[in-house]
mmCIF file of C-alpha atoms in Angstrom:
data_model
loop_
_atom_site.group_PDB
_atom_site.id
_atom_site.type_symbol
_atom_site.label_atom_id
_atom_site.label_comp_id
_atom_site.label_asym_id
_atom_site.label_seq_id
_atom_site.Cartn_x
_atom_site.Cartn_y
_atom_site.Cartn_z
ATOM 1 C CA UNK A 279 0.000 0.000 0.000
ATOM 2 C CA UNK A 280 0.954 3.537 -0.875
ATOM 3 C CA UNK A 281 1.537 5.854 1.797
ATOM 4 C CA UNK A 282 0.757 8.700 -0.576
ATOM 5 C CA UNK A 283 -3.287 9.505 -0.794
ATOM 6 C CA UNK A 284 -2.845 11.681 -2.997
ATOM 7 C CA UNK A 285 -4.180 11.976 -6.565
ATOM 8 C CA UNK A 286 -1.486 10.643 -8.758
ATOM 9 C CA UNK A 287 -0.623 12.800 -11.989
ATOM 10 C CA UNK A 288 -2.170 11.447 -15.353
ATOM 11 C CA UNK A 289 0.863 10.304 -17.990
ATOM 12 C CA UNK A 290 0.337 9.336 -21.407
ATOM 13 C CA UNK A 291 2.546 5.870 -21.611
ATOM 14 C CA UNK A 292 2.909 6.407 -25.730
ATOM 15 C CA UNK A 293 3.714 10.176 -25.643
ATOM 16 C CA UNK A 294 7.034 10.315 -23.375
ATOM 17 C CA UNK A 295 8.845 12.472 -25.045
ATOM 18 C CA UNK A 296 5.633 14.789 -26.032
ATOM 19 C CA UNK A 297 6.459 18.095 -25.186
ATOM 20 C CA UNK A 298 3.199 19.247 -23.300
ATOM 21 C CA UNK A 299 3.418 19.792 -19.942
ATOM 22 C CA UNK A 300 2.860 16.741 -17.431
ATOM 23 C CA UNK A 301 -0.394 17.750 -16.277
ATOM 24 C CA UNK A 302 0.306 18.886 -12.469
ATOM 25 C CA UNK A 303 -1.240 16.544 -9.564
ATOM 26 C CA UNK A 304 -4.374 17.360 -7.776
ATOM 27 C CA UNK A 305 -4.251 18.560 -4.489
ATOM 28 C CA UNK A 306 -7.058 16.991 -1.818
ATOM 29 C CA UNK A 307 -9.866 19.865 -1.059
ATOM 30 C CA UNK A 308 -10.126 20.006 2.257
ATOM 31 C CA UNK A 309 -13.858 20.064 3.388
ATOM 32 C CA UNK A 310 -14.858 22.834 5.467
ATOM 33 C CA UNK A 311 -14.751 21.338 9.442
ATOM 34 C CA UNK A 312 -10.794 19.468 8.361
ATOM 35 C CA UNK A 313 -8.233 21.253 8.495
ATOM 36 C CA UNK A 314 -8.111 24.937 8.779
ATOM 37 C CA UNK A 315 -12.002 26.217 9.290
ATOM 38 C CA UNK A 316 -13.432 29.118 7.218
ATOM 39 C CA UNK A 317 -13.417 32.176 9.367
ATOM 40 C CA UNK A 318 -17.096 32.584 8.409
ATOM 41 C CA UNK A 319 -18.119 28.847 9.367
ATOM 42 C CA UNK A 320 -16.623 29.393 12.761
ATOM 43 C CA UNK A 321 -18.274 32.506 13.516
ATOM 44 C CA UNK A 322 -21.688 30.899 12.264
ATOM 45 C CA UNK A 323 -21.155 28.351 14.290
ATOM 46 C CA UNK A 324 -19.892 30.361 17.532
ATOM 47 C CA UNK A 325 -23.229 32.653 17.059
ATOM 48 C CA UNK A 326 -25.198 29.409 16.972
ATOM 49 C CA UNK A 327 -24.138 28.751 20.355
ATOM 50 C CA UNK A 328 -24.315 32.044 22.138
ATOM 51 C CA UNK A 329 -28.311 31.770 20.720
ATOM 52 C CA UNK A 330 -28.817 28.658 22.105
ATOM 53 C CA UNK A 331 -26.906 29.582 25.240
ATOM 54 C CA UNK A 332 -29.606 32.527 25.426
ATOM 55 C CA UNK A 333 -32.205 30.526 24.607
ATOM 56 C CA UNK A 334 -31.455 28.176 27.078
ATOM 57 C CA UNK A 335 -31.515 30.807 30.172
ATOM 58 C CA UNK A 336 -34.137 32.907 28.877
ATOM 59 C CA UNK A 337 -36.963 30.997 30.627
ATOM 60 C CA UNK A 338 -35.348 31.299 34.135
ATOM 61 C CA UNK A 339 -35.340 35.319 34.152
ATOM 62 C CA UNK A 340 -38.627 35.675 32.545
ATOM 63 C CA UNK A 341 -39.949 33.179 34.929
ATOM 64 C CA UNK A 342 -37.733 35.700 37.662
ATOM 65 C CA UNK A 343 -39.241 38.483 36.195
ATOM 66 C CA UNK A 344 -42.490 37.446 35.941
ATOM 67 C CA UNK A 345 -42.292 36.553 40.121
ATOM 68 C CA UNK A 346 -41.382 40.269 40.585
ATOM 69 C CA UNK A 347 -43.594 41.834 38.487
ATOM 70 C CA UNK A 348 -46.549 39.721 40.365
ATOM 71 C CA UNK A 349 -45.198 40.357 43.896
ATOM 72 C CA UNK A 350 -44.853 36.414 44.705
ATOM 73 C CA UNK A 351 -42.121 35.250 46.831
ATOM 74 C CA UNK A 352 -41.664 31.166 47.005
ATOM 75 C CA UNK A 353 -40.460 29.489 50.232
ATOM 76 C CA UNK A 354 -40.250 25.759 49.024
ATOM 77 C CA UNK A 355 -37.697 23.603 50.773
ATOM 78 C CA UNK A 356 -35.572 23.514 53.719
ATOM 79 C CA UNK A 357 -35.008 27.039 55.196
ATOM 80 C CA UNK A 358 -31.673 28.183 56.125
ATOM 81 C CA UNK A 359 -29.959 31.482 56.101
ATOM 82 C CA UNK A 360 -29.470 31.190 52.055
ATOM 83 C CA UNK A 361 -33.398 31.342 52.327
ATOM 84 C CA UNK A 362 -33.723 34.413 54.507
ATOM 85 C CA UNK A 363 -31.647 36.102 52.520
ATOM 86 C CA UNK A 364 -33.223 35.412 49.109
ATOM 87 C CA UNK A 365 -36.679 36.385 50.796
ATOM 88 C CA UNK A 366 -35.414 39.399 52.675
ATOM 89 C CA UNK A 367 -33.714 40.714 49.570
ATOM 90 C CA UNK A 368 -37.050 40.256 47.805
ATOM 91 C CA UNK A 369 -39.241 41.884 50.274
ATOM 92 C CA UNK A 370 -37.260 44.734 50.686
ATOM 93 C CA UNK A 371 -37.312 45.296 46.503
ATOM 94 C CA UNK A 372 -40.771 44.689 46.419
ATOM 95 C CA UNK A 373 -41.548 46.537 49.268
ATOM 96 C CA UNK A 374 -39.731 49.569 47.965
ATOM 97 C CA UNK A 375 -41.359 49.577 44.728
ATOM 98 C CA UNK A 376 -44.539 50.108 46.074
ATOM 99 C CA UNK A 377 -47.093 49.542 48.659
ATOM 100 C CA UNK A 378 -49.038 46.749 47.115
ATOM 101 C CA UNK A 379 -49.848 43.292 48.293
ATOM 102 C CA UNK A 380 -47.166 40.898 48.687
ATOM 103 C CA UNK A 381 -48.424 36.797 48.351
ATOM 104 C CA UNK A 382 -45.908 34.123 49.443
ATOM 105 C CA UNK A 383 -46.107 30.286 49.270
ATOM 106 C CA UNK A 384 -44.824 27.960 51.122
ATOM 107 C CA UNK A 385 -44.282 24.818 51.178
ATOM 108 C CA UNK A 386 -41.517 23.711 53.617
ATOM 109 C CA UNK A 387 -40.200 21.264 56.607
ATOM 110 C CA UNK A 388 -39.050 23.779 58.598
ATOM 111 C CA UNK A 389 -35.477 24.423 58.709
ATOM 112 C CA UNK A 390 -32.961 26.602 60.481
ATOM 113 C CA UNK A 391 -35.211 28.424 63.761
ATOM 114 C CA UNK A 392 -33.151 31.826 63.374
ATOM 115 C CA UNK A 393 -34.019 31.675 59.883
ATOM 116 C CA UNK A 394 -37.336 31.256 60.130
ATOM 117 C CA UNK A 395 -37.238 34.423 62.964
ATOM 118 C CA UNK A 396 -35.707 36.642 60.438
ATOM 119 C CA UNK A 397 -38.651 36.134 57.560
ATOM 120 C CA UNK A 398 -40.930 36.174 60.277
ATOM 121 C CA UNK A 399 -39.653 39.548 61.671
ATOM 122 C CA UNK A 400 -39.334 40.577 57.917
ATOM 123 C CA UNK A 401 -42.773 39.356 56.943
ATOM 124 C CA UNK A 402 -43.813 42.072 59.647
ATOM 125 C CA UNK A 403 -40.829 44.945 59.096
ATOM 126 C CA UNK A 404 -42.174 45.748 55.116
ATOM 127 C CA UNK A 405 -45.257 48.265 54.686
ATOM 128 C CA UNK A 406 -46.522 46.108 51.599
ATOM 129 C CA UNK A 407 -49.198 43.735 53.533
ATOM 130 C CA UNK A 408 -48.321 39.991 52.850
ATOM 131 C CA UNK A 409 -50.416 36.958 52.441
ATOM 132 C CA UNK A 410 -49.095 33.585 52.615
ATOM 133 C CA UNK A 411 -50.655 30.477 51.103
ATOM 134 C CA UNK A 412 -49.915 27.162 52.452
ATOM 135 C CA UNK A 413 -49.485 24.474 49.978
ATOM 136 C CA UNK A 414 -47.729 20.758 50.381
ATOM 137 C CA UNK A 415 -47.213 20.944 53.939
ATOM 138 C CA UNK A 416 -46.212 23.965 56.366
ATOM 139 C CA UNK A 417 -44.160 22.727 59.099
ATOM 140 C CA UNK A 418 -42.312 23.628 62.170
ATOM 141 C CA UNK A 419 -40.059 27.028 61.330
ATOM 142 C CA UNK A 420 -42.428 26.949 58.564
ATOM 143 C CA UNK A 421 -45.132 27.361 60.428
ATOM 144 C CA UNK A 422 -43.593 30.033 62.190
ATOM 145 C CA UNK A 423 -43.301 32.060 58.927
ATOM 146 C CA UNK A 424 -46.426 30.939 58.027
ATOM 147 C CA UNK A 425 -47.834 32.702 61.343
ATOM 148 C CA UNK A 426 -46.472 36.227 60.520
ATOM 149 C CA UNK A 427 -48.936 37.247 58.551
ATOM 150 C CA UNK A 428 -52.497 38.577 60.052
ATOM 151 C CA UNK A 429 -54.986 36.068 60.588
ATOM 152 C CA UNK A 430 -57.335 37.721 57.402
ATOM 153 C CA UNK A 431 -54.199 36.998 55.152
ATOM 154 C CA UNK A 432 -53.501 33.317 55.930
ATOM 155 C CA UNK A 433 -54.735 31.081 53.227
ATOM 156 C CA UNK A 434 -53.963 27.516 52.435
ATOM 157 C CA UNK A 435 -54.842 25.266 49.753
ATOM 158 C CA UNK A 436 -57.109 22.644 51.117
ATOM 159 C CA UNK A 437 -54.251 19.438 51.036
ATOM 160 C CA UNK A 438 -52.406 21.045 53.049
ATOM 161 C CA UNK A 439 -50.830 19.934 56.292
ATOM 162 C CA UNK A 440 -49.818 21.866 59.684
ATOM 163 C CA UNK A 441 -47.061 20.877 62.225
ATOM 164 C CA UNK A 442 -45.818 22.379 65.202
ATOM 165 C CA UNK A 443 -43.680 21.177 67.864
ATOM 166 C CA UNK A 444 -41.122 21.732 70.068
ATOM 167 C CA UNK A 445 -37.502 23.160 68.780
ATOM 168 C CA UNK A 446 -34.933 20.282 69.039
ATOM 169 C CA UNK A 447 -30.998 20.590 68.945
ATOM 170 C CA UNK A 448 -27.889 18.124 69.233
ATOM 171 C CA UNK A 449 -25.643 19.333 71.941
ATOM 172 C CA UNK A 450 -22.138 18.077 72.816
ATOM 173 C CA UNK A 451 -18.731 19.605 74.609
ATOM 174 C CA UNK A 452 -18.442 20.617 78.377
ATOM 175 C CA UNK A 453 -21.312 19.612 80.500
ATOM 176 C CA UNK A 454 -21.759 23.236 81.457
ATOM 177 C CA UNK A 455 -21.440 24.155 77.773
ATOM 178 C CA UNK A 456 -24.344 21.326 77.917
ATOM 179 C CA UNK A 457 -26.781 23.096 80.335
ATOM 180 C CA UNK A 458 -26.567 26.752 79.236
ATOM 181 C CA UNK A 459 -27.424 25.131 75.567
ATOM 182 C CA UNK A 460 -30.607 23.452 76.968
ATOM 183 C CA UNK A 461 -31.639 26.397 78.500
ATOM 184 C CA UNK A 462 -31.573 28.011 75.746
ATOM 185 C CA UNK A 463 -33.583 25.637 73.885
ATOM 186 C CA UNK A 464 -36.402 26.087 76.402
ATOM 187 C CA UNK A 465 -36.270 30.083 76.555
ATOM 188 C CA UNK A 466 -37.196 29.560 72.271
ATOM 189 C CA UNK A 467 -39.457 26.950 73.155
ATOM 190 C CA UNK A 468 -41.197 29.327 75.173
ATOM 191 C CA UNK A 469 -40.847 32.372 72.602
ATOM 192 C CA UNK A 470 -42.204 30.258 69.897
ATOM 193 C CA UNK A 471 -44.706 28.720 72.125
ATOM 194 C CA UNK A 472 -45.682 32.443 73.203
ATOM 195 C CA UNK A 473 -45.703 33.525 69.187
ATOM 196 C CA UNK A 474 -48.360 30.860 68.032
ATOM 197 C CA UNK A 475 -50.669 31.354 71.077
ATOM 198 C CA UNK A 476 -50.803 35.600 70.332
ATOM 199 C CA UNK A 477 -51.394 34.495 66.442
ATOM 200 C CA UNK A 478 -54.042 31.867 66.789
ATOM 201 C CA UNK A 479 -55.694 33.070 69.743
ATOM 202 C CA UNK A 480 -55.065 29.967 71.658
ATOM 203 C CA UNK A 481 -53.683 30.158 75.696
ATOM 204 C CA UNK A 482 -50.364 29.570 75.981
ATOM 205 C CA UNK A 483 -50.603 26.584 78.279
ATOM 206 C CA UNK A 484 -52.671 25.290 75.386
ATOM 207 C CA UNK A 485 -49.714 25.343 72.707
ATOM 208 C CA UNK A 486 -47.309 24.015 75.130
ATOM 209 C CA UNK A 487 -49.347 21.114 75.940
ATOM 210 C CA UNK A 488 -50.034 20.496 72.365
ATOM 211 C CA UNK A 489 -46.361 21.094 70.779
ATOM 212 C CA UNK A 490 -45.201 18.896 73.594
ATOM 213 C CA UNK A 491 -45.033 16.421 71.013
ATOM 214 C CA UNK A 492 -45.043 16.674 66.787
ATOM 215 C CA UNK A 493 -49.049 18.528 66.540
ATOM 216 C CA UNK A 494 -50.299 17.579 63.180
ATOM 217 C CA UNK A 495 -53.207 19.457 61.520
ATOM 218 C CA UNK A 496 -55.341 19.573 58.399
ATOM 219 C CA UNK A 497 -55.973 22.660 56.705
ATOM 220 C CA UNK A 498 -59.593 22.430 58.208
ATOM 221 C CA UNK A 499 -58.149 22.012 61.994
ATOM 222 C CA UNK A 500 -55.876 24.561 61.113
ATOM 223 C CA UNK A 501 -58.573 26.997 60.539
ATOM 224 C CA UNK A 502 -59.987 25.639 63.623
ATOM 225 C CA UNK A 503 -57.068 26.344 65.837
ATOM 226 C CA UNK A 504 -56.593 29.769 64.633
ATOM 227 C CA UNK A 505 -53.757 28.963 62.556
ATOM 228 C CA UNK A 506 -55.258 29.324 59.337
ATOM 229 C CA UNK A 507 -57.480 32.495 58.485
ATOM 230 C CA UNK A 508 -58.869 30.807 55.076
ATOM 231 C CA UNK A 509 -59.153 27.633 52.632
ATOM 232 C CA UNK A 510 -59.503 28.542 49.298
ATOM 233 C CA UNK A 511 -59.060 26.579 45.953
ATOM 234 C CA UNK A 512 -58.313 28.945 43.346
ATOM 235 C CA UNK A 513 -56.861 32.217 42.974
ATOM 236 C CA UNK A 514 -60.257 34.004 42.612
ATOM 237 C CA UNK A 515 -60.521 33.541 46.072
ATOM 238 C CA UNK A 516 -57.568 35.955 47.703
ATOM 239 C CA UNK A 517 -58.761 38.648 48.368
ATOM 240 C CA UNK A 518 -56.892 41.716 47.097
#
């Protein structure tokens, strides 16, 4: 086998010592894509990409923008301080833009306590009133969030679920280190227990006997304890 791939030049076998020139050997064309790439191609082909790449992220920050431009906030998840901050920084923007209703869903665990205290606080710093709307189920720091709003401008979907309980917390060190932890634990205990029994109406001894343990509601016992200011099952039905 040859190692050349090359076209081979075309000789007459009679004519040898004919004086035309030996007709000159054809060179390969390289397709476009081997070799050395067209300018043009590559810049088609870069452009391609930068659409698509545009494409691509365009529904997230219409999506975001759309969010803004209808006041809604979504708390869907664990909460932590990555959550507090997302929500703060959104209330405050809203907030500043104008006066107008805020809505907020959530749909959440419970998470981080501190976390939950700074949306709550937040929830009730901002001059825009806020509803929230319970969806999934609305637990623990959750709950507590869910509770900042005024009773008039709690809704929840009807599937939804309420818990509240008691704060828990893994301790470990020093056995003094130990104790002034616990205590602290039962000083939120009692702030939180002292937070749901001013928003629902309940007696305090009431909460603390029922968050002793994990307190599981329906949306409809909810609404019943004072938790839950209205079930609703379609947007027609918040009241602007």
């Amino acid at each position: 086998m040859k190692d050349d791939i090359g076209f081979q030049p075309l000789l007459d076998d009679d004519d040898d010592d004919d004086d035309s020139p030996a007709v000159e050997p054809l060179e390969p064309t390289e397709e476009p894509g081997e070799g050395e790439e067209g300018e043009e191609g590559k810049d088609d082909d870069e452009d391609d990409d930068e659409d698509k790449s545009e494409k691509k992220g365009a529904p997230s920050g219409s999506m975001e923008e759309r969010l803004l431009k209808s006041r809604t906030i979504l708390i869907y998840g664990e909460i932590d301080m990555a959550v507090a901050q997302d929500v703060t920084r959104r209330l405050l923007v809203m907030d500043a833009e104008s006066q107008d209703d805020i809505r907020i869903f959530i749909n959440s665990p419970g998470g981080h306590v501190e976390s939950g205290d700074t949306i709550f606080d937040m929830i009730r710093f901002v001059k825009s009133p806020v509803k929230v709307i319970g969806t999934g189920w609305v637990a623990s720091a959750g709950a507590l969030i869910y509770a900042a709003a005024e009773l008039e401008n709690r809704y929840s979907l009807p599937n939804t679920r309420f818990l509240l309980h008691q704060p828990a917390g893994g301790m470990s060190g020093q056995a003094s280190d130990i104790a002034i932890e616990a205590q602290e634990i039962l000083k939120m205990r009692r702030r939180l227990n002292e937070i749901f029994a001013r928003q629902t109406g309940q007696s305090i001894e009431k909460v603390e006997g029922d968050t002793d343990r994990n307190f599981w509601m329906s949306a409809a016992q909810a609404k019943e304890y004072g938790l839950v200011g209205r079930i609703v099952e379609n947007a027609d039905e918040i009241q602007v």
